[in-house]
mmCIF file of N, CA and C in Angstrom:
data_model
loop_
_atom_site.group_PDB
_atom_site.id
_atom_site.type_symbol
_atom_site.label_atom_id
_atom_site.label_comp_id
_atom_site.label_asym_id
_atom_site.label_seq_id
_atom_site.Cartn_x
_atom_site.Cartn_y
_atom_site.Cartn_z
ATOM 1 N N MET A 189 -11.775 -17.169 96.467
ATOM 2 C CA MET A 189 -12.195 -16.151 97.672
ATOM 3 C C MET A 189 -13.097 -15.898 98.252
ATOM 4 N N HIS A 190 -14.499 -16.776 97.660
ATOM 5 C CA HIS A 190 -15.470 -16.433 98.544
ATOM 6 C C HIS A 190 -15.688 -17.434 100.028
ATOM 7 N N ARG A 191 -14.610 -18.443 99.537
ATOM 8 C CA ARG A 191 -13.946 -19.043 101.184
ATOM 9 C C ARG A 191 -13.087 -18.248 102.159
ATOM 10 N N LEU A 192 -12.751 -16.906 102.173
ATOM 11 C CA LEU A 192 -12.014 -16.787 102.817
ATOM 12 C C LEU A 192 -12.721 -16.230 103.993
ATOM 13 N N GLY A 193 -12.067 -15.472 105.010
ATOM 14 C CA GLY A 193 -12.590 -15.204 106.044
ATOM 15 C C GLY A 193 -12.819 -16.244 107.232
ATOM 16 N N HIS A 194 -13.130 -15.313 108.433
ATOM 17 C CA HIS A 194 -12.967 -15.884 109.789
ATOM 18 C C HIS A 194 -14.383 -15.543 110.326
ATOM 19 N N ALA A 195 -14.942 -16.163 111.592
ATOM 20 C CA ALA A 195 -15.956 -15.856 112.028
ATOM 21 C C ALA A 195 -15.706 -14.382 112.019
ATOM 22 N N GLY A 196 -16.728 -13.583 112.097
ATOM 23 C CA GLY A 196 -17.001 -12.223 112.232
ATOM 24 C C GLY A 196 -16.478 -11.311 111.331
ATOM 25 N N GLU A 197 -15.638 -12.115 110.541
ATOM 26 C CA GLU A 197 -15.013 -11.020 109.201
ATOM 27 C C GLU A 197 -16.509 -11.066 108.123
ATOM 28 N N ILE A 198 -16.811 -9.663 107.862
ATOM 29 C CA ILE A 198 -17.790 -9.267 106.893
ATOM 30 C C ILE A 198 -17.214 -9.561 105.426
ATOM 31 N N LEU A 199 -17.940 -10.391 104.601
ATOM 32 C CA LEU A 199 -17.087 -10.621 103.145
ATOM 33 C C LEU A 199 -18.382 -9.417 102.635
ATOM 34 N N PRO A 200 -17.743 -9.807 100.896
ATOM 35 C CA PRO A 200 -18.391 -9.044 100.239
ATOM 36 C C PRO A 200 -20.178 -9.439 99.412
ATOM 37 N N ASN A 201 -21.184 -8.823 99.717
ATOM 38 C CA ASN A 201 -22.262 -9.222 99.138
ATOM 39 C C ASN A 201 -22.591 -10.399 98.191
ATOM 40 N N ASN A 202 -21.359 -9.879 97.011
ATOM 41 C CA ASN A 202 -21.746 -10.716 95.823
ATOM 42 C C ASN A 202 -19.777 -11.123 96.169
ATOM 43 N N PRO A 203 -19.451 -12.404 96.583
ATOM 44 C CA PRO A 203 -18.036 -12.440 96.540
ATOM 45 C C PRO A 203 -17.235 -13.047 95.219
ATOM 46 N N LEU A 204 -18.593 -12.964 94.379
ATOM 47 C CA LEU A 204 -18.052 -13.549 93.209
ATOM 48 C C LEU A 204 -17.417 -12.567 91.909
ATOM 49 N N GLY A 205 -18.023 -11.339 92.463
ATOM 50 C CA GLY A 205 -17.741 -10.013 91.878
ATOM 51 C C GLY A 205 -16.269 -9.441 92.184
ATOM 52 N N ALA A 206 -15.025 -9.630 91.288
ATOM 53 C CA ALA A 206 -14.214 -9.144 92.207
ATOM 54 C C ALA A 206 -14.422 -7.744 92.221
ATOM 55 N N ARG A 207 -14.924 -6.865 91.661
ATOM 56 C CA ARG A 207 -14.949 -5.150 92.586
ATOM 57 C C ARG A 207 -15.570 -5.226 93.885
ATOM 58 N N GLU A 208 -16.333 -6.374 93.902
ATOM 59 C CA GLU A 208 -16.862 -6.133 95.568
ATOM 60 C C GLU A 208 -16.197 -6.148 96.600
ATOM 61 N N TRP A 209 -14.858 -6.811 96.026
ATOM 62 C CA TRP A 209 -14.082 -6.760 96.797
ATOM 63 C C TRP A 209 -12.814 -5.645 97.602
ATOM 64 N N LEU A 210 -13.160 -4.306 96.786
ATOM 65 C CA LEU A 210 -13.015 -3.074 96.887
ATOM 66 C C LEU A 210 -13.088 -2.707 98.180
ATOM 67 N N LYS A 211 -14.429 -3.151 98.565
ATOM 68 C CA LYS A 211 -14.955 -3.121 100.095
ATOM 69 C C LYS A 211 -14.484 -3.667 101.493
ATOM 70 N N PHE A 212 -14.005 -4.593 101.162
ATOM 71 C CA PHE A 212 -13.692 -5.938 101.870
ATOM 72 C C PHE A 212 -12.603 -5.303 103.026
ATOM 73 N N GLY A 213 -12.740 -5.699 104.231
ATOM 74 C CA GLY A 213 -11.515 -5.342 105.264
ATOM 75 C C GLY A 213 -11.226 -3.910 105.571
ATOM 76 N N ASP A 214 -10.082 -3.863 105.340
ATOM 77 C CA ASP A 214 -9.193 -2.431 105.693
ATOM 78 C C ASP A 214 -8.212 -2.159 104.588
ATOM 79 N N PRO A 215 -8.042 -0.798 104.268
ATOM 80 C CA PRO A 215 -7.207 -0.663 102.804
ATOM 81 C C PRO A 215 -5.673 -0.843 103.468
ATOM 82 N N THR A 216 -5.022 -1.479 102.463
ATOM 83 C CA THR A 216 -3.414 -1.631 103.329
ATOM 84 C C THR A 216 -2.626 -1.059 101.950
ATOM 85 N N PRO A 217 -1.273 -0.916 102.421
ATOM 86 C CA PRO A 217 -0.053 -1.093 101.095
ATOM 87 C C PRO A 217 -0.066 -2.697 100.515
ATOM 88 N N PRO A 218 0.007 -3.051 98.906
ATOM 89 C CA PRO A 218 0.521 -4.118 98.960
ATOM 90 C C PRO A 218 1.642 -4.856 99.540
ATOM 91 N N ARG A 219 0.750 -6.107 99.956
ATOM 92 C CA ARG A 219 1.941 -6.640 100.758
ATOM 93 C C ARG A 219 1.570 -8.040 100.820
ATOM 94 N N TYR A 220 2.483 -9.236 100.970
ATOM 95 C CA TYR A 220 2.208 -10.318 101.203
ATOM 96 C C TYR A 220 1.020 -10.651 101.847
ATOM 97 N N GLY A 221 0.015 -11.605 100.712
ATOM 98 C CA GLY A 221 -0.747 -12.125 101.512
ATOM 99 C C GLY A 221 -2.262 -11.046 101.415
ATOM 100 N N ALA A 222 -2.075 -9.955 100.673
ATOM 101 C CA ALA A 222 -3.263 -8.984 101.065
ATOM 102 C C ALA A 222 -4.119 -9.404 99.594
ATOM 103 N N VAL A 223 -5.702 -9.164 99.598
ATOM 104 C CA VAL A 223 -6.460 -9.052 98.756
ATOM 105 C C VAL A 223 -5.641 -8.072 97.663
ATOM 106 N N MET A 224 -6.104 -8.277 96.765
ATOM 107 C CA MET A 224 -5.921 -7.228 95.146
ATOM 108 C C MET A 224 -6.500 -7.350 94.659
ATOM 109 N N VAL A 225 -6.820 -6.076 94.405
ATOM 110 C CA VAL A 225 -8.021 -5.986 93.197
ATOM 111 C C VAL A 225 -7.924 -4.993 91.724
ATOM 112 N N PHE A 226 -8.066 -5.441 91.223
ATOM 113 C CA PHE A 226 -7.574 -4.803 89.647
ATOM 114 C C PHE A 226 -8.688 -4.435 88.778
ATOM 115 N N TRP A 227 -8.629 -3.361 87.958
ATOM 116 C CA TRP A 227 -9.824 -3.444 86.795
ATOM 117 C C TRP A 227 -9.515 -4.335 85.637
ATOM 118 N N ARG A 228 -10.621 -4.702 84.609
ATOM 119 C CA ARG A 228 -10.146 -5.506 83.879
ATOM 120 C C ARG A 228 -11.089 -5.024 82.501
ATOM 121 N N GLU A 229 -10.480 -4.624 81.361
ATOM 122 C CA GLU A 229 -11.121 -4.489 79.913
ATOM 123 C C GLU A 229 -11.263 -2.838 79.857
ATOM 124 N N LYS A 230 -11.352 -2.490 81.234
ATOM 125 C CA LYS A 230 -11.617 -0.551 81.486
ATOM 126 C C LYS A 230 -11.905 -0.370 82.472
ATOM 127 N N LYS A 231 -11.270 0.350 82.847
ATOM 128 C CA LYS A 231 -11.205 1.372 84.702
ATOM 129 C C LYS A 231 -12.441 1.585 85.162
ATOM 130 N N GLU A 232 -13.162 2.057 84.127
ATOM 131 C CA GLU A 232 -14.254 2.637 84.830
ATOM 132 C C GLU A 232 -15.535 1.830 84.442
ATOM 133 N N GLY A 233 -14.973 0.718 83.960
ATOM 134 C CA GLY A 233 -16.393 -0.452 83.962
ATOM 135 C C GLY A 233 -16.293 -1.104 85.468
ATOM 136 N N TRP A 234 -17.078 -2.553 85.450
ATOM 137 C CA TRP A 234 -17.859 -3.088 86.292
ATOM 138 C C TRP A 234 -16.931 -4.558 86.585
ATOM 139 N N LYS A 235 -16.198 -4.753 85.198
ATOM 140 C CA LYS A 235 -15.162 -6.017 85.658
ATOM 141 C C LYS A 235 -13.920 -5.877 86.043
ATOM 142 N N GLY A 236 -13.442 -6.850 86.547
ATOM 143 C CA GLY A 236 -12.380 -6.612 87.682
ATOM 144 C C GLY A 236 -11.753 -8.199 87.881
ATOM 145 N N HIS A 237 -11.001 -8.155 88.467
ATOM 146 C CA HIS A 237 -10.093 -9.560 89.239
ATOM 147 C C HIS A 237 -9.427 -8.921 90.176
ATOM 148 N N VAL A 238 -9.529 -10.167 91.020
ATOM 149 C CA VAL A 238 -8.920 -10.386 92.624
ATOM 150 C C VAL A 238 -8.160 -11.381 92.713
ATOM 151 N N GLY A 239 -6.958 -11.407 93.696
ATOM 152 C CA GLY A 239 -6.267 -12.278 93.750
ATOM 153 C C GLY A 239 -5.682 -11.998 95.092
ATOM 154 N N PHE A 240 -4.597 -13.049 95.783
ATOM 155 C CA PHE A 240 -3.484 -12.842 96.695
ATOM 156 C C PHE A 240 -2.264 -12.198 95.842
ATOM 157 N N TYR A 241 -2.064 -11.073 96.964
ATOM 158 C CA TYR A 241 -0.386 -10.498 96.394
ATOM 159 C C TYR A 241 0.984 -11.814 96.805
ATOM 160 N N SER A 242 1.411 -11.950 95.456
ATOM 161 C CA SER A 242 2.594 -12.977 95.998
ATOM 162 C C SER A 242 3.945 -12.447 96.019
ATOM 163 N N GLY A 243 4.298 -11.056 95.253
ATOM 164 C CA GLY A 243 5.316 -10.377 95.075
ATOM 165 C C GLY A 243 5.141 -9.605 94.243
ATOM 166 N N GLU A 244 6.177 -8.678 93.606
ATOM 167 C CA GLU A 244 5.980 -7.695 92.480
ATOM 168 C C GLU A 244 7.624 -7.550 91.969
ATOM 169 N N SER A 245 7.569 -6.956 90.751
ATOM 170 C CA SER A 245 8.521 -6.640 89.822
ATOM 171 C C SER A 245 8.264 -4.838 89.823
ATOM 172 N N SER A 246 9.157 -4.280 88.990
ATOM 173 C CA SER A 246 8.890 -2.769 88.778
ATOM 174 C C SER A 246 7.862 -2.609 88.383
ATOM 175 N N ASP A 247 7.251 -3.528 87.576
ATOM 176 C CA ASP A 247 5.503 -2.999 86.478
ATOM 177 C C ASP A 247 4.628 -4.337 86.889
ATOM 178 N N ALA A 248 4.898 -4.607 88.095
ATOM 179 C CA ALA A 248 3.717 -5.980 88.071
ATOM 180 C C ALA A 248 3.858 -6.363 88.878
ATOM 181 N N TYR A 249 2.706 -7.150 89.560
ATOM 182 C CA TYR A 249 2.318 -8.179 90.566
ATOM 183 C C TYR A 249 2.190 -9.084 90.425
ATOM 184 N N LEU A 250 2.764 -10.293 90.918
ATOM 185 C CA LEU A 250 2.518 -11.271 90.822
ATOM 186 C C LEU A 250 1.327 -11.702 92.112
ATOM 187 N N ILE A 251 0.076 -12.273 91.176
ATOM 188 C CA ILE A 251 -0.735 -12.309 92.169
ATOM 189 C C ILE A 251 -1.651 -14.022 92.144
ATOM 190 N N LEU A 252 -1.728 -14.699 93.222
ATOM 191 C CA LEU A 252 -2.310 -16.139 93.290
ATOM 192 C C LEU A 252 -3.791 -15.945 93.211
ATOM 193 N N GLY A 253 -4.312 -16.862 92.139
ATOM 194 C CA GLY A 253 -5.828 -16.630 92.175
ATOM 195 C C GLY A 253 -6.281 -17.731 91.499
ATOM 196 N N GLY A 254 -7.617 -17.586 91.003
ATOM 197 C CA GLY A 254 -8.453 -18.540 90.398
ATOM 198 C C GLY A 254 -8.788 -17.815 89.200
ATOM 199 N N ASN A 255 -9.205 -18.774 88.391
ATOM 200 C CA ASN A 255 -10.013 -18.286 86.774
ATOM 201 C C ASN A 255 -8.787 -17.618 86.062
ATOM 202 N N GLN A 256 -7.623 -17.745 86.373
ATOM 203 C CA GLN A 256 -6.106 -17.216 85.419
ATOM 204 C C GLN A 256 -5.764 -18.742 84.718
ATOM 205 N N SER A 257 -5.688 -18.398 83.387
ATOM 206 C CA SER A 257 -5.753 -19.632 82.623
ATOM 207 C C SER A 257 -6.580 -20.761 82.857
ATOM 208 N N ASP A 258 -7.742 -20.461 83.368
ATOM 209 C CA ASP A 258 -8.709 -21.987 83.893
ATOM 210 C C ASP A 258 -8.215 -22.162 84.908
ATOM 211 N N SER A 259 -7.399 -22.153 86.015
ATOM 212 C CA SER A 259 -7.004 -22.742 87.170
ATOM 213 C C SER A 259 -6.637 -21.580 88.033
ATOM 214 N N VAL A 260 -6.271 -22.180 89.661
ATOM 215 C CA VAL A 260 -5.601 -21.426 90.280
ATOM 216 C C VAL A 260 -4.272 -21.871 89.931
ATOM 217 N N SER A 261 -3.482 -20.203 89.802
ATOM 218 C CA SER A 261 -2.282 -20.505 89.297
ATOM 219 C C SER A 261 -1.772 -18.632 89.937
ATOM 220 N N GLN A 262 -0.594 -18.769 89.604
ATOM 221 C CA GLN A 262 -0.014 -17.400 89.878
ATOM 222 C C GLN A 262 0.238 -16.509 88.394
ATOM 223 N N ALA A 263 -0.030 -15.403 88.329
ATOM 224 C CA ALA A 263 0.212 -14.657 87.183
ATOM 225 C C ALA A 263 0.738 -13.056 87.500
ATOM 226 N N TRP A 264 0.839 -12.322 86.525
ATOM 227 C CA TRP A 264 1.554 -10.995 86.643
ATOM 228 C C TRP A 264 0.377 -10.113 86.283
ATOM 229 N N VAL A 265 -0.141 -9.598 87.384
ATOM 230 C CA VAL A 265 -0.519 -8.549 86.286
ATOM 231 C C VAL A 265 -0.086 -6.720 86.659
ATOM 232 N N GLY A 266 -0.389 -6.231 85.355
ATOM 233 C CA GLY A 266 0.429 -4.696 85.469
ATOM 234 C C GLY A 266 -0.222 -4.257 86.480
ATOM 235 N N LYS A 267 1.025 -3.489 87.197
ATOM 236 C CA LYS A 267 0.521 -2.194 88.197
ATOM 237 C C LYS A 267 -0.211 -0.940 87.913
ATOM 238 N N ASP A 268 -0.391 -0.722 86.763
ATOM 239 C CA ASP A 268 -1.457 0.060 86.071
ATOM 240 C C ASP A 268 -3.199 -0.055 86.145
ATOM 241 N N ARG A 269 -3.130 -1.611 86.511
ATOM 242 C CA ARG A 269 -4.558 -2.078 86.655
ATOM 243 C C ARG A 269 -4.769 -1.876 87.756
ATOM 244 N N PHE A 270 -3.815 -1.821 88.727
ATOM 245 C CA PHE A 270 -3.812 -1.837 90.280
ATOM 246 C C PHE A 270 -5.267 -0.876 90.717
ATOM 247 N N LEU A 271 -6.221 -1.133 91.328
ATOM 248 C CA LEU A 271 -7.525 -0.296 92.230
ATOM 249 C C LEU A 271 -6.921 -0.534 93.418
ATOM 250 N N LYS A 272 -7.062 -1.127 94.510
ATOM 251 C CA LYS A 272 -6.403 -1.350 95.937
ATOM 252 C C LYS A 272 -6.272 -2.900 96.117
ATOM 253 N N ALA A 273 -6.014 -2.509 97.395
ATOM 254 C CA ALA A 273 -5.396 -3.639 98.479
ATOM 255 C C ALA A 273 -5.924 -3.758 99.500
ATOM 256 N N ARG A 274 -6.476 -4.658 100.217
ATOM 257 C CA ARG A 274 -7.440 -4.838 101.199
ATOM 258 C C ARG A 274 -6.765 -5.956 102.314
ATOM 259 N N TRP A 275 -6.783 -5.533 103.307
ATOM 260 C CA TRP A 275 -6.657 -6.671 104.827
ATOM 261 C C TRP A 275 -7.803 -6.962 105.326
ATOM 262 N N PRO A 276 -7.923 -8.448 105.440
ATOM 263 C CA PRO A 276 -9.180 -8.724 106.670
ATOM 264 C C PRO A 276 -8.894 -7.822 107.805
ATOM 265 N N ARG A 277 -10.076 -7.425 108.204
ATOM 266 C CA ARG A 277 -10.342 -6.914 110.070
ATOM 267 C C ARG A 277 -9.828 -8.371 110.673
ATOM 268 N N THR A 278 -10.349 -9.461 110.656
ATOM 269 C CA THR A 278 -10.125 -10.208 111.688
ATOM 270 C C THR A 278 -8.774 -10.802 111.493
ATOM 271 N N GLY A 279 -7.841 -10.684 110.216
ATOM 272 C CA GLY A 279 -6.777 -10.836 109.839
ATOM 273 C C GLY A 279 -5.289 -10.970 110.903
ATOM 274 N N ALA A 280 -4.262 -11.737 110.980
ATOM 275 C CA ALA A 280 -3.250 -11.569 112.131
ATOM 276 C C ALA A 280 -2.335 -10.424 111.281
ATOM 277 N N SER A 281 -2.057 -9.560 112.226
ATOM 278 C CA SER A 281 -1.243 -8.269 111.744
ATOM 279 C C SER A 281 -0.170 -8.724 111.285
ATOM 280 N N LEU A 282 0.657 -8.020 110.501
ATOM 281 C CA LEU A 282 2.192 -8.479 110.088
ATOM 282 C C LEU A 282 3.078 -7.623 110.781
ATOM 283 N N GLY A 283 2.327 -7.274 112.102
ATOM 284 C CA GLY A 283 3.103 -6.346 113.185
ATOM 285 C C GLY A 283 3.594 -4.752 112.366
ATOM 286 N N GLY A 284 2.765 -4.090 111.486
ATOM 287 C CA GLY A 284 2.366 -2.944 111.008
ATOM 288 C C GLY A 284 3.230 -2.485 109.591
ATOM 289 N N GLY A 285 4.405 -3.681 109.696
ATOM 290 C CA GLY A 285 5.329 -3.622 108.420
ATOM 291 C C GLY A 285 4.744 -3.842 107.562
ATOM 292 N N VAL A 286 5.485 -3.352 106.330
ATOM 293 C CA VAL A 286 5.297 -3.730 105.183
ATOM 294 C C VAL A 286 6.042 -4.584 104.300
ATOM 295 N N ALA A 287 5.025 -5.702 104.124
ATOM 296 C CA ALA A 287 6.197 -6.885 103.394
ATOM 297 C C ALA A 287 5.821 -7.180 101.797
ATOM 298 N N ILE A 288 6.778 -6.653 101.316
ATOM 299 C CA ILE A 288 6.908 -6.327 100.033
ATOM 300 C C ILE A 288 7.914 -7.532 99.588
ATOM 301 N N VAL A 289 7.405 -8.208 98.314
ATOM 302 C CA VAL A 289 8.578 -9.323 98.111
ATOM 303 C C VAL A 289 8.955 -9.053 96.781
ATOM 304 N N GLU A 290 10.035 -7.870 96.362
ATOM 305 C CA GLU A 290 10.229 -8.047 95.053
ATOM 306 C C GLU A 290 11.034 -9.243 94.399
ATOM 307 N N MET A 291 10.777 -9.411 92.988
ATOM 308 C CA MET A 291 11.333 -10.587 92.134
ATOM 309 C C MET A 291 11.413 -10.200 90.593
ATOM 310 N N GLU A 292 12.340 -10.769 89.805
ATOM 311 C CA GLU A 292 12.288 -10.620 88.520
ATOM 312 C C GLU A 292 11.090 -11.162 88.099
ATOM 313 N N ARG A 293 10.761 -10.197 86.845
ATOM 314 C CA ARG A 293 9.626 -10.897 85.945
ATOM 315 C C ARG A 293 10.293 -11.032 84.589
ATOM 316 N N ASN A 294 9.856 -12.880 84.172
ATOM 317 C CA ASN A 294 10.068 -12.836 82.863
ATOM 318 C C ASN A 294 9.097 -13.375 82.225
ATOM 319 N N GLU A 295 7.689 -13.337 82.640
ATOM 320 C CA GLU A 295 6.941 -13.798 81.924
ATOM 321 C C GLU A 295 6.027 -12.597 81.463
ATOM 322 N N GLU A 296 5.472 -13.117 80.558
ATOM 323 C CA GLU A 296 4.210 -11.706 79.710
ATOM 324 C C GLU A 296 3.295 -11.550 81.141
ATOM 325 N N LEU A 297 2.769 -10.208 80.856
ATOM 326 C CA LEU A 297 1.285 -9.735 81.809
ATOM 327 C C LEU A 297 0.210 -10.621 81.456
ATOM 328 N N SER A 298 -0.265 -11.029 82.592
ATOM 329 C CA SER A 298 -1.918 -11.395 82.271
ATOM 330 C C SER A 298 -2.911 -10.490 81.612
ATOM 331 N N THR A 299 -3.854 -10.641 80.908
ATOM 332 C CA THR A 299 -4.807 -9.288 80.390
ATOM 333 C C THR A 299 -6.055 -10.308 80.566
ATOM 334 N N GLU A 300 -6.351 -11.421 80.349
ATOM 335 C CA GLU A 300 -7.758 -12.087 79.962
ATOM 336 C C GLU A 300 -7.878 -12.992 81.214
ATOM 337 N N GLU A 301 -8.475 -12.561 82.564
ATOM 338 C CA GLU A 301 -8.610 -13.651 83.534
ATOM 339 C C GLU A 301 -9.801 -14.513 83.916
ATOM 340 N N ALA A 302 -10.503 -13.618 82.833
ATOM 341 C CA ALA A 302 -11.712 -14.241 82.945
ATOM 342 C C ALA A 302 -12.038 -15.609 82.281
#
């Protein structure tokens, strides 16, 4: 995630801290390509997970991220762990529309992204 950006885009002070991405860009509804931030272990804690929205089922988001099973991969993360979605201020607009990708989920939910 710390390579994301464009000249003029303000990145988090500590881009390796997942919850630091809560301050990135502008708020957006979950949509294709959005930076998605989740809590990990406990909602009030400091740990988290961050990745890109790839799709969703009724109860989970499909997230493209690093450090998921020790690799860059897609993993299902429960919607109950969702904190915020963010969009780069310098990123291209999706025309103001919401780009939701609905999918069937057959895999287990990810619980250990670290």
